[in-house]
mmCIF file of C-alpha atoms in Angstrom:
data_model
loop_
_atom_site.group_PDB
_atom_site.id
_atom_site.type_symbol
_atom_site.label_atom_id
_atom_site.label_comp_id
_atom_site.label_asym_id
_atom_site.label_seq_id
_atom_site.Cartn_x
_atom_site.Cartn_y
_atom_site.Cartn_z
ATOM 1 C CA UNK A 1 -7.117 -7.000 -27.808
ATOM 2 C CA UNK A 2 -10.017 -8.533 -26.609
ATOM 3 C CA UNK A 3 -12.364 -6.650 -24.733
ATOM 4 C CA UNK A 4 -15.708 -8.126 -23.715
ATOM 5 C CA UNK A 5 -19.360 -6.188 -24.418
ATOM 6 C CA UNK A 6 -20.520 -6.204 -21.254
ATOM 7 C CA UNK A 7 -17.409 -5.110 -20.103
ATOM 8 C CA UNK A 8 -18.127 -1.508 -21.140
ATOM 9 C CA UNK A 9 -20.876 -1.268 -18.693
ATOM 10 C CA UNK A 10 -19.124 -2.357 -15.903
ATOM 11 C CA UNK A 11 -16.303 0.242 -16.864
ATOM 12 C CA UNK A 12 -18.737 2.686 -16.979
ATOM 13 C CA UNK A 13 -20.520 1.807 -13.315
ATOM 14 C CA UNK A 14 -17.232 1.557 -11.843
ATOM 15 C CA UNK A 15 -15.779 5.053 -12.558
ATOM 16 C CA UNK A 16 -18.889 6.571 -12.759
ATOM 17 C CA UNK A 17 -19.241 5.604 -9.603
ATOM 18 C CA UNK A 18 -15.649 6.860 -8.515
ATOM 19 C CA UNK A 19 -15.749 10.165 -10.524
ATOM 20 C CA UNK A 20 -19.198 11.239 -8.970
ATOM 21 C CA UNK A 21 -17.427 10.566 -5.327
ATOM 22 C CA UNK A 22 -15.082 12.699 -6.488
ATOM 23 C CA UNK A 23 -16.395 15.305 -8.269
ATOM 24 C CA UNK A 24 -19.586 15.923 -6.284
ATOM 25 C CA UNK A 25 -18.060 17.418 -3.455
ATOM 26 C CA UNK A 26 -15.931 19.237 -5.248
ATOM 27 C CA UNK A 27 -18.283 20.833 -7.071
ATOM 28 C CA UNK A 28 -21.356 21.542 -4.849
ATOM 29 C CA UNK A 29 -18.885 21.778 -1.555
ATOM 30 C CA UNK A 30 -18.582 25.306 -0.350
ATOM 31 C CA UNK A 31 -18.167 24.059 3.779
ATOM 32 C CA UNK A 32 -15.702 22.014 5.521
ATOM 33 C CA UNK A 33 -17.075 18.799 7.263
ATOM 34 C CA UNK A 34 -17.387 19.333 10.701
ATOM 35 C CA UNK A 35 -19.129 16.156 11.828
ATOM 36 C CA UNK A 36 -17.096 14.214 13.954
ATOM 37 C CA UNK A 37 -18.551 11.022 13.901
ATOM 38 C CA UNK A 38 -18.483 10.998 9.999
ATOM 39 C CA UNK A 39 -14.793 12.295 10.336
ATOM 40 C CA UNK A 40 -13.735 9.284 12.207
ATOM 41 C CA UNK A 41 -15.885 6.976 10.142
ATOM 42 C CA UNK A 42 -14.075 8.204 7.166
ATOM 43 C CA UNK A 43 -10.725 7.881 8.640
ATOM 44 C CA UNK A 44 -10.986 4.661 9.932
ATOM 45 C CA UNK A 45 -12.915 3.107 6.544
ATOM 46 C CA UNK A 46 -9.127 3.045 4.335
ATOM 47 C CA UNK A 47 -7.635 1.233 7.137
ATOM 48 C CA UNK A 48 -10.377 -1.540 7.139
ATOM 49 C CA UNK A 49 -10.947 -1.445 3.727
ATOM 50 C CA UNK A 50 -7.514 -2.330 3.104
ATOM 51 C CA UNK A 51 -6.915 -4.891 5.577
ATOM 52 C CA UNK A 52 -9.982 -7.015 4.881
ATOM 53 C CA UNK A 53 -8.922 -7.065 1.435
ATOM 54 C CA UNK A 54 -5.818 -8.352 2.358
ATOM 55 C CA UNK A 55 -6.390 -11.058 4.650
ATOM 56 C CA UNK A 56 -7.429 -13.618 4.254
ATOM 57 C CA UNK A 57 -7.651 -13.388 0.514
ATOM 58 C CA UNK A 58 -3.611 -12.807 0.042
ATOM 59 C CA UNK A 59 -3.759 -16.585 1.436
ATOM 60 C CA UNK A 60 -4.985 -17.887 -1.704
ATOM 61 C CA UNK A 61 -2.960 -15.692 -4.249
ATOM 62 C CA UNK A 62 0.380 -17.412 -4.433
ATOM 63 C CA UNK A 63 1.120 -20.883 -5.753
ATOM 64 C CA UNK A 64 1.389 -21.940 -2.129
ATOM 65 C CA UNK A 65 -0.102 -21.048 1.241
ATOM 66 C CA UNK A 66 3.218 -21.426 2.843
ATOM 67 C CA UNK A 67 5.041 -18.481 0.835
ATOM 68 C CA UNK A 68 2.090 -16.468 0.965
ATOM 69 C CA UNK A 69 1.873 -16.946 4.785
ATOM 70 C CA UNK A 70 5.805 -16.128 5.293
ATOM 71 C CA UNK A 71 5.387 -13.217 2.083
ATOM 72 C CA UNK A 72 2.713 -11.474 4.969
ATOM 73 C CA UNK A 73 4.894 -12.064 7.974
ATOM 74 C CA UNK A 74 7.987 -10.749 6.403
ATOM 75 C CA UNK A 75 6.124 -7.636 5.097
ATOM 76 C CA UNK A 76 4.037 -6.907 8.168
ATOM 77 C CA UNK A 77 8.008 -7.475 9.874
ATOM 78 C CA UNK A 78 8.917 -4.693 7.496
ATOM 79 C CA UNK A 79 6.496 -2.445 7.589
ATOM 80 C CA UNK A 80 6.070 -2.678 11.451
ATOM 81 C CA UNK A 81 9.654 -1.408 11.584
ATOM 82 C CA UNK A 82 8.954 1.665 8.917
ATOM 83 C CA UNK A 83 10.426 -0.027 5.728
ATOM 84 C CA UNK A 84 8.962 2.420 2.111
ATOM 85 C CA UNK A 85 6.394 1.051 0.428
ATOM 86 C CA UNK A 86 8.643 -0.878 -1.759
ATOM 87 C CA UNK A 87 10.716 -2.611 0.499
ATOM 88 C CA UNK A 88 7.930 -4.124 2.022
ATOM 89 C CA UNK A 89 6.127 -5.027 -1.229
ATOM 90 C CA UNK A 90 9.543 -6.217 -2.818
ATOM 91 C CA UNK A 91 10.116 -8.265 0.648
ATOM 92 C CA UNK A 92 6.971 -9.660 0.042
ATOM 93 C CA UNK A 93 7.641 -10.338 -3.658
ATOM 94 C CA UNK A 94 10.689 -11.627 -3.128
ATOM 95 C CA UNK A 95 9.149 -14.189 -0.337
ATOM 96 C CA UNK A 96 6.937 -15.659 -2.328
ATOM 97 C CA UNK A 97 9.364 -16.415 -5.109
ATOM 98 C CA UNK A 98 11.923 -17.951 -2.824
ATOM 99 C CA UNK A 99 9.965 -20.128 -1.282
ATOM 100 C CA UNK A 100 7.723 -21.423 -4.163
ATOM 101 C CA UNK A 101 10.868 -22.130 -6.308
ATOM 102 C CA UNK A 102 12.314 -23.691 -3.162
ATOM 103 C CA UNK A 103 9.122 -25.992 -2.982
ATOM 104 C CA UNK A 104 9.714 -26.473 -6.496
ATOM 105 C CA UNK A 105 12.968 -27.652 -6.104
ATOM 106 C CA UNK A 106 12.359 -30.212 -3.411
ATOM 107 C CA UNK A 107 9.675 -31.864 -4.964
ATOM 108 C CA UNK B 1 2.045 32.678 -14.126
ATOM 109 C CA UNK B 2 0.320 30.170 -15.584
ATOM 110 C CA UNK B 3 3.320 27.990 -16.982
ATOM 111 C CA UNK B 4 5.291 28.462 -13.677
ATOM 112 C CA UNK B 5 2.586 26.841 -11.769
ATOM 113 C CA UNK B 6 2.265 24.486 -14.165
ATOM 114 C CA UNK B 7 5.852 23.689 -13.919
ATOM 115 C CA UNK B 8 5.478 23.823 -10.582
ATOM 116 C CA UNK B 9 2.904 21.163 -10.241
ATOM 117 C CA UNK B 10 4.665 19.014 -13.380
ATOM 118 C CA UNK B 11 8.018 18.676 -10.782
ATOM 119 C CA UNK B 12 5.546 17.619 -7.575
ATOM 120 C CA UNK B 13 4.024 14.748 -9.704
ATOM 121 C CA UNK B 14 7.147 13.573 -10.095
ATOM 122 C CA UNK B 15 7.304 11.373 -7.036
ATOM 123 C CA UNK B 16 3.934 10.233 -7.597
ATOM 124 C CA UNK B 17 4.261 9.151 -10.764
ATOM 125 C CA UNK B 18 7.117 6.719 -9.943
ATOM 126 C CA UNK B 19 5.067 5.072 -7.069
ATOM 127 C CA UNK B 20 2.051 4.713 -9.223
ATOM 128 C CA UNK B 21 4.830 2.715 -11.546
ATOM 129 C CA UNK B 22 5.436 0.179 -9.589
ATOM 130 C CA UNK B 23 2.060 0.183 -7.685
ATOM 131 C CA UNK B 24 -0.047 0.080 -11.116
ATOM 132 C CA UNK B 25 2.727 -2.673 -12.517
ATOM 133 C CA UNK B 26 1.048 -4.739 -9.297
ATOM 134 C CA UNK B 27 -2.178 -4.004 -10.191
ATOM 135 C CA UNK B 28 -2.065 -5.100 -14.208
ATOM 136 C CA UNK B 29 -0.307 -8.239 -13.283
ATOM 137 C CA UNK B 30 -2.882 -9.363 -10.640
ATOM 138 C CA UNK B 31 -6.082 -8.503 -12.793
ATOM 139 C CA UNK B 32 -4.456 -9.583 -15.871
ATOM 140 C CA UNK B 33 -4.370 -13.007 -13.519
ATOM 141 C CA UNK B 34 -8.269 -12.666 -12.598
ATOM 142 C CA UNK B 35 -8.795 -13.113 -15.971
ATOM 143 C CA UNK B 36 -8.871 -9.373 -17.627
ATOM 144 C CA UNK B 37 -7.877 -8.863 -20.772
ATOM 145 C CA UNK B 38 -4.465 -6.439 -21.306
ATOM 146 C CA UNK B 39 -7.058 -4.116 -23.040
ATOM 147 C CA UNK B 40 -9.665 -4.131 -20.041
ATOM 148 C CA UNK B 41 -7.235 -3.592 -17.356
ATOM 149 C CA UNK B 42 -5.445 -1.246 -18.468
ATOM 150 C CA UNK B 43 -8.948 1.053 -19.484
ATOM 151 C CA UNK B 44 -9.856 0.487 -15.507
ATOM 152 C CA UNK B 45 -6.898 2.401 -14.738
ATOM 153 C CA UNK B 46 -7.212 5.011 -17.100
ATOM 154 C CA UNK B 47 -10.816 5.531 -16.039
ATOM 155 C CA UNK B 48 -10.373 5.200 -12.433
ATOM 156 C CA UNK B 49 -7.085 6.153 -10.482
ATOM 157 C CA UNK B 50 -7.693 4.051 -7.413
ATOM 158 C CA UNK B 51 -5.899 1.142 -6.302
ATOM 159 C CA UNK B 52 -8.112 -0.268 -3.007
ATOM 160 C CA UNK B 53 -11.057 0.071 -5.618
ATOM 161 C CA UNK B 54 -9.706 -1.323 -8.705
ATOM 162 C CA UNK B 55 -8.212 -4.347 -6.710
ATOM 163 C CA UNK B 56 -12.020 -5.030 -5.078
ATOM 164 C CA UNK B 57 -13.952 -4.084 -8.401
ATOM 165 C CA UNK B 58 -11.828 -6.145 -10.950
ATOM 166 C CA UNK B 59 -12.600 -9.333 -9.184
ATOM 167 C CA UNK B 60 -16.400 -8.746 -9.829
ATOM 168 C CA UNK B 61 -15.570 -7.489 -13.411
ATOM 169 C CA UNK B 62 -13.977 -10.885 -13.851
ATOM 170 C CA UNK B 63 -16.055 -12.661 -12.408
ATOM 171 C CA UNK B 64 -19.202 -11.363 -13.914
ATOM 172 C CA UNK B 65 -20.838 -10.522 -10.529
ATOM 173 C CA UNK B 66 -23.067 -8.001 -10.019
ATOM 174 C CA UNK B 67 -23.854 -4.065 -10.906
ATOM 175 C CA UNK B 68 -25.087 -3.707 -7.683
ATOM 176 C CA UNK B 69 -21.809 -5.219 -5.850
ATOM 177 C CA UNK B 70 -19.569 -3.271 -7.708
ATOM 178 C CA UNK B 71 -21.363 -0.104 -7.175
ATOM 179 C CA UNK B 72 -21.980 -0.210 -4.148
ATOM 180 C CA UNK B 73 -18.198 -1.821 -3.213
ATOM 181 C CA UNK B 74 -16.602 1.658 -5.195
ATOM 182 C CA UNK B 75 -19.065 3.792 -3.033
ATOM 183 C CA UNK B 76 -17.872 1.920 0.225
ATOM 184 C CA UNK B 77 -14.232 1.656 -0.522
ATOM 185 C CA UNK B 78 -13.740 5.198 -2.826
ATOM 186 C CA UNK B 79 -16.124 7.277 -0.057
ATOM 187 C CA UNK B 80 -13.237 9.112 1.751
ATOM 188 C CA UNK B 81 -12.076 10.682 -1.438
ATOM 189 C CA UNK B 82 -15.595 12.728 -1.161
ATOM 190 C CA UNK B 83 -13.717 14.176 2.382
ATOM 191 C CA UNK B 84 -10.938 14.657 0.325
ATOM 192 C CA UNK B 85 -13.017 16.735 -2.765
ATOM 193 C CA UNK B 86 -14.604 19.028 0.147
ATOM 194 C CA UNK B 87 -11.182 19.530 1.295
ATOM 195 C CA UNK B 88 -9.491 20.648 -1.820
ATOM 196 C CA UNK B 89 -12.450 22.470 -3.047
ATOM 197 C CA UNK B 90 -11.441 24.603 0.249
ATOM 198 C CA UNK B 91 -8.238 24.617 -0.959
ATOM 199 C CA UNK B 92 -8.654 25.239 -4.779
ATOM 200 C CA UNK B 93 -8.209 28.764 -6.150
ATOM 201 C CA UNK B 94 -12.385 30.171 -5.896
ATOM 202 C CA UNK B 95 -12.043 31.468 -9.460
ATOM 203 C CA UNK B 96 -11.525 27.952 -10.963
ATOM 204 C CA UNK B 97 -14.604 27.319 -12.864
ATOM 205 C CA UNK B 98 -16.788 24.332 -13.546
ATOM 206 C CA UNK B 99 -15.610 22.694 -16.481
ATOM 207 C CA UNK B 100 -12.098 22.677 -14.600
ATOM 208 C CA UNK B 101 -13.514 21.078 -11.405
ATOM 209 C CA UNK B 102 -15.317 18.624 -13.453
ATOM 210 C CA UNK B 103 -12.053 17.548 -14.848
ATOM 211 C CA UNK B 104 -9.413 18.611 -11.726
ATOM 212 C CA UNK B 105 -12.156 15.982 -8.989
ATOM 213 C CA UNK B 106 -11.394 12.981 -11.940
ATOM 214 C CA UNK B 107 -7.396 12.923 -10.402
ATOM 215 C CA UNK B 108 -8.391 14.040 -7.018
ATOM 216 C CA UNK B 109 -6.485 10.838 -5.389
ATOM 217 C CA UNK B 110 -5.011 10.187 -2.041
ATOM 218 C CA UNK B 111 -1.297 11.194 -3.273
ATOM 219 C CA UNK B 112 -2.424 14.299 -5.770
ATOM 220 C CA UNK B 113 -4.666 15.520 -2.858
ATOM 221 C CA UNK B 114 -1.823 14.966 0.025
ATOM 222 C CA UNK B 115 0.261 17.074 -2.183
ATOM 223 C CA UNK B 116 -1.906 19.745 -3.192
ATOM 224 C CA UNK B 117 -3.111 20.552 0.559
ATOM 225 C CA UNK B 118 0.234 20.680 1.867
ATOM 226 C CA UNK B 119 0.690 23.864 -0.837
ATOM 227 C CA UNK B 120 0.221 27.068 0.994
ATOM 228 C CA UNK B 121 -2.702 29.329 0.164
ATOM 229 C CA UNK B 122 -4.878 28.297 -2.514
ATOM 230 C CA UNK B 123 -3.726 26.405 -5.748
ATOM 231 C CA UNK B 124 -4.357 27.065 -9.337
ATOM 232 C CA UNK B 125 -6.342 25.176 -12.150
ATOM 233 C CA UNK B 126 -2.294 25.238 -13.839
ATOM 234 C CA UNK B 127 -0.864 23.653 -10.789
ATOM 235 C CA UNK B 128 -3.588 21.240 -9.982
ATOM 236 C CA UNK B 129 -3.387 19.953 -14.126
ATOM 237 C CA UNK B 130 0.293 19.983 -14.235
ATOM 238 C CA UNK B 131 0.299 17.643 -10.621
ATOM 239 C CA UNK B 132 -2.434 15.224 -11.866
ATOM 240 C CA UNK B 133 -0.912 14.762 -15.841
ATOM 241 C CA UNK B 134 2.291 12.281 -14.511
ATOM 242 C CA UNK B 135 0.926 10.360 -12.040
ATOM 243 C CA UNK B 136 -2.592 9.366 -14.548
ATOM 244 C CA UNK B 137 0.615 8.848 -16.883
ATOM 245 C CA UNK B 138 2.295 6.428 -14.672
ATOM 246 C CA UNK B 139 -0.515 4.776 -13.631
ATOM 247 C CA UNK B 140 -1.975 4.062 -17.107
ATOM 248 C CA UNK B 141 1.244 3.490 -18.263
ATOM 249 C CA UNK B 142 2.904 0.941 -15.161
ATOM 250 C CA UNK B 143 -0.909 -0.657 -15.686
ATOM 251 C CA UNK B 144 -0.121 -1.502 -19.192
ATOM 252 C CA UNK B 145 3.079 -2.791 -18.148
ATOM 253 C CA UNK B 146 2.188 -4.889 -15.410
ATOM 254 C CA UNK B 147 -0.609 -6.442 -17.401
ATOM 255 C CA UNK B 148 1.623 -7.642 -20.922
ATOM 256 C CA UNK B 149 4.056 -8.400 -17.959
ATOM 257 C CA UNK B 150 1.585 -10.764 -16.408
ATOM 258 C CA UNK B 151 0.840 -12.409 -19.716
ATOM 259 C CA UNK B 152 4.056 -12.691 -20.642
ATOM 260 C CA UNK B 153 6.014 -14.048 -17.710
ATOM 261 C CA UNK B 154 5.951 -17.392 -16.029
ATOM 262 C CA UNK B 155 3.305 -18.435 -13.064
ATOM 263 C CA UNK B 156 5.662 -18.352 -10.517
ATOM 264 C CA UNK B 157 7.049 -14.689 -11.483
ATOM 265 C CA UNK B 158 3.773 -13.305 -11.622
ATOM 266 C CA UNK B 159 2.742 -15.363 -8.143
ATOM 267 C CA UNK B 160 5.675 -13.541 -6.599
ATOM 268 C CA UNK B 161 4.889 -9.999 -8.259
ATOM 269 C CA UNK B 162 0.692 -10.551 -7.690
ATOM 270 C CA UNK B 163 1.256 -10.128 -4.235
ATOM 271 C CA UNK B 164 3.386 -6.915 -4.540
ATOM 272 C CA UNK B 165 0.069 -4.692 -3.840
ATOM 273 C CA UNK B 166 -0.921 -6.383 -0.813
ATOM 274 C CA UNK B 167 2.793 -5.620 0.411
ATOM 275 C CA UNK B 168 1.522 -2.490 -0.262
ATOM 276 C CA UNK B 169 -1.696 -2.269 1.694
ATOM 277 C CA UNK B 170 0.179 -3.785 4.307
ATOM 278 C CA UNK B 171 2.951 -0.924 4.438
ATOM 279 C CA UNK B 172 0.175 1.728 4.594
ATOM 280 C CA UNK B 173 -1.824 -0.446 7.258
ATOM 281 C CA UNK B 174 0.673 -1.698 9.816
ATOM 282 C CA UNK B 175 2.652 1.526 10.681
ATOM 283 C CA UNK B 176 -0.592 3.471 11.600
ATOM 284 C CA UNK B 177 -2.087 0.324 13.841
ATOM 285 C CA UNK B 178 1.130 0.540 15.452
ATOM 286 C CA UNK B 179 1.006 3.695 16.941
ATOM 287 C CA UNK B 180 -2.899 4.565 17.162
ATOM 288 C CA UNK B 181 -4.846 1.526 18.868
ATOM 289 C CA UNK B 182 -8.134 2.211 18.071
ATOM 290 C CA UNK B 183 -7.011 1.762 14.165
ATOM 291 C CA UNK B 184 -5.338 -1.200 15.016
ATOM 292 C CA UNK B 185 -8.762 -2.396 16.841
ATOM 293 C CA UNK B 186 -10.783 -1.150 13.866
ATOM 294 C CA UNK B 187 -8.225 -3.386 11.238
ATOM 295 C CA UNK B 188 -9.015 -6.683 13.201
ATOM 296 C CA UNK B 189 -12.124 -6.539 13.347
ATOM 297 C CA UNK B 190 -12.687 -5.767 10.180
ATOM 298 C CA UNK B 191 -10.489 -8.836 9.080
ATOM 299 C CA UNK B 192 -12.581 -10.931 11.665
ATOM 300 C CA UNK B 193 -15.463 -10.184 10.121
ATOM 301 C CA UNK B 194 -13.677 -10.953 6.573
ATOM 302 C CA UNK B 195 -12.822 -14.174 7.929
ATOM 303 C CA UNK B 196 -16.292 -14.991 9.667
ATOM 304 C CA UNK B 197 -18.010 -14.503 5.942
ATOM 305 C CA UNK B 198 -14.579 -16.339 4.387
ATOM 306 C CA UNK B 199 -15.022 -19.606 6.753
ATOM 307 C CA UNK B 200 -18.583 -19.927 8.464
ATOM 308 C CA UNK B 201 -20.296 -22.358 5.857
ATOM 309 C CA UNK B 202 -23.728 -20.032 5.966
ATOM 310 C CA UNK B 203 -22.130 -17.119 5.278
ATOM 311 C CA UNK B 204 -19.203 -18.048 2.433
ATOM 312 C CA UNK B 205 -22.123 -17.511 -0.199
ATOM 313 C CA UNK B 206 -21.847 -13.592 0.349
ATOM 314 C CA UNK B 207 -19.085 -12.140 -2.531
ATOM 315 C CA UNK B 208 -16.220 -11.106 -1.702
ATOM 316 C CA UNK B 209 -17.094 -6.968 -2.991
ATOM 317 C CA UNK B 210 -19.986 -7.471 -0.334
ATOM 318 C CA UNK B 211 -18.113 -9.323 2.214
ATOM 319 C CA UNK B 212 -15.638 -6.068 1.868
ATOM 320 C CA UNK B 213 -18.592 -3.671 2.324
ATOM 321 C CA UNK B 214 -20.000 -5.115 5.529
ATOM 322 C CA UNK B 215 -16.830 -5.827 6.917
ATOM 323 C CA UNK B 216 -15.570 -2.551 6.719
ATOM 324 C CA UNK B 217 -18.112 -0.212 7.438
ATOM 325 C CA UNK B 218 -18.992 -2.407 9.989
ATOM 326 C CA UNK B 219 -15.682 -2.131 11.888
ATOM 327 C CA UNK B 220 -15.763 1.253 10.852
ATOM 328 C CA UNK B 221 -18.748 2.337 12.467
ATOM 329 C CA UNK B 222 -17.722 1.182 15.358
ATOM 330 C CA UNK B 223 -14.180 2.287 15.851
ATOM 331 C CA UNK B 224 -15.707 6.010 15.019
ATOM 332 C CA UNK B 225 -18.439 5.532 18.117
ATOM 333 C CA UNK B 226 -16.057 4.370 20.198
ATOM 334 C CA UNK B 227 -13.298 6.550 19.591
ATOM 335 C CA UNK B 228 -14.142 9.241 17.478
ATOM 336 C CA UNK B 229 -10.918 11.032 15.882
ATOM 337 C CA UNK B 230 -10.001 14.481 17.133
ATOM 338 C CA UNK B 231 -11.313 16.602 14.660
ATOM 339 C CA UNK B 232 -8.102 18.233 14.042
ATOM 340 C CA UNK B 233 -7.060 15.417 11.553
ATOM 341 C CA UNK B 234 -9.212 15.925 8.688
ATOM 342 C CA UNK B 235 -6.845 13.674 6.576
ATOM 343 C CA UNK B 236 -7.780 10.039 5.813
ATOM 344 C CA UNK B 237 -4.675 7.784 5.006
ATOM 345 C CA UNK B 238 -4.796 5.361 1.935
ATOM 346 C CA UNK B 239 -3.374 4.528 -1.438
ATOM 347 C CA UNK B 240 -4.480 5.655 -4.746
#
């Protein structure tokens, strides 16, 4: 099992960093937020957190832009029509094999 | 008392748990894939129960960037679970001590919070621990095997499964941009920003945990000036 040294620290930053979002408010909390502006902010911030991590950098992540191309059409497809969770990842999964082993094939 | 709520909370996990399976399984194969070590990815799970985080921190990890980036990226991308701590500390039994909080706000994630605010009246320190021990179980757990899976299995398996968490960002993303605009006008130009820093030659120097930062709070901002949520929907949306 190889673990780096420095990778300790950067364990520790990272969910010290999570835990304190968490637990601060929880601790020292004793109001609701009533701020709308930093209501929205925080509703809107998932959203765009998740979709710049997505594109463009799901692009670059399979062994072909093609299939990873079609693997975010046919999982935007499915989850624009209300698929679960899994469908649309397995859709997307199941893309990216297809058409990389078709690639393969044809070569 | 105590047990029953316990029980109680065990049996609501139980749903979580098996989505944090197959979401975690995603997670350990694509960091394995960054370059993590089984051992490594699978303590980033145990230690932080977020997938949007762990999926923009382990890419610094791995890539030795800065303390600063990754800070500052789990600040930026974790910050709505702070809306979510003030919420459930509403919601939490007042009689629940500190040492409890300190160790209830560690599992305080999207799914263990959705759950526990849709309880009526206040929940217990026994519910709360029995809700939060399955899903950290499954999410360890699907971690560990998603990471021997990706070191195990062939490159184009563990292409195919690699992109099973963006699947999943996109089946939390789409739906919602479909039927509220302003999100959908908030996710584009976030991604346009993503793709300015991605493309324009000046600005591809910027890493990626930063290029998430600006990106998002950017689009953020703006979406909640120019059309603030109704402050009846206290709830932010997201994945673990």
């Amino acid at each position: 099992m190889t673990i780096r040294p420095q990778f300790f620290l950067y364990l520790l930053v990272m969910a010290g960093v999570t835990y304190l979002i968490r637990m601060l408010p929880l601790v020292l909390c004793k109001r609701q937020i009533k701020n709308r502006f930093l209501l929205s902010f925080l509703y809107y911030m998932p959203y765009a957190v998740l979709a710049v991590m997505t594109v463009p950098a799901m692009f670059f992540e399979t062994g072909s832009l093609l299939s990873a191309i079609l693997s975010f059409a046919v999982a935007a497809v499915l989850a624009f029509f209300g698929k679960s969770l899994l469908t649309v990842a397995a859709g997307a999964c199941g893309t990216v094999f297809l058409t990389d082993l078709i690639l393969l094939l044809i070569q | 008392m105590r047990s029953k709520a316990f029980k109680r909370g065990l049996l609501h996990g139980v749903p979580i748990f098996l989505g944090y399976l197959a979401v975690s399984f995603g997670f350990g194969i694509s960091a394995v894939g960054m370059g993590l070590s089984i051992a490594e990815t699978v303590l980033i799970s145990m230690f932080n129960l977020t997938s949007a985080g762990q999926m923009a921190g382990a890419p610094i990890i791995a890539a030795g960037g800065s303390f600063a980036e990754l800070a500052v990226s789990q600040l930026v991308i974790n910050l709505r679970y702070s809306l979510m701590s003030v919420s459930l500390s509403q919601k939490l039994d007042e009689r629940v001590r500190l040492p409890h909080r300190l160790l209830i706000a560690f599992a305080n994630t999207d799914e263990v919070f959705a759950v526990s605010a849709s309880q009526d009246g206040r929940v217990s320190r026994a519910y709360m621990y029995g809700l939060a021990l399955l899903p950290i179980l499954g999410w360890t757990g699907g971690t560990a095997l998603g990471a021997v899976a990706g070191e195990v299995l062939p490159p184009i398996v563990t292409a195919s499964l690699g992109v099973a968490i963006y699947g999943m960002f996109i089946a939390i993303v789409i739906p919602v941009t479909r039927r509220h605009l302003p999100t959908a006008a908030c996710v584009l130009t976030a991604v346009g920003i993503g793709c300015l820093f991605r493309f324009v030659p000046a600005l591809s120097t910027v890493s990626p945990g930063f290029v998430i930062i600006i990106a998002a709070v950017s689009a953020s901002l703006l979406l909640a000036w120019l059309r603030p949520i109704p402050t009846e929907q206290e709830k932010g949306g997201g994945t673990p």
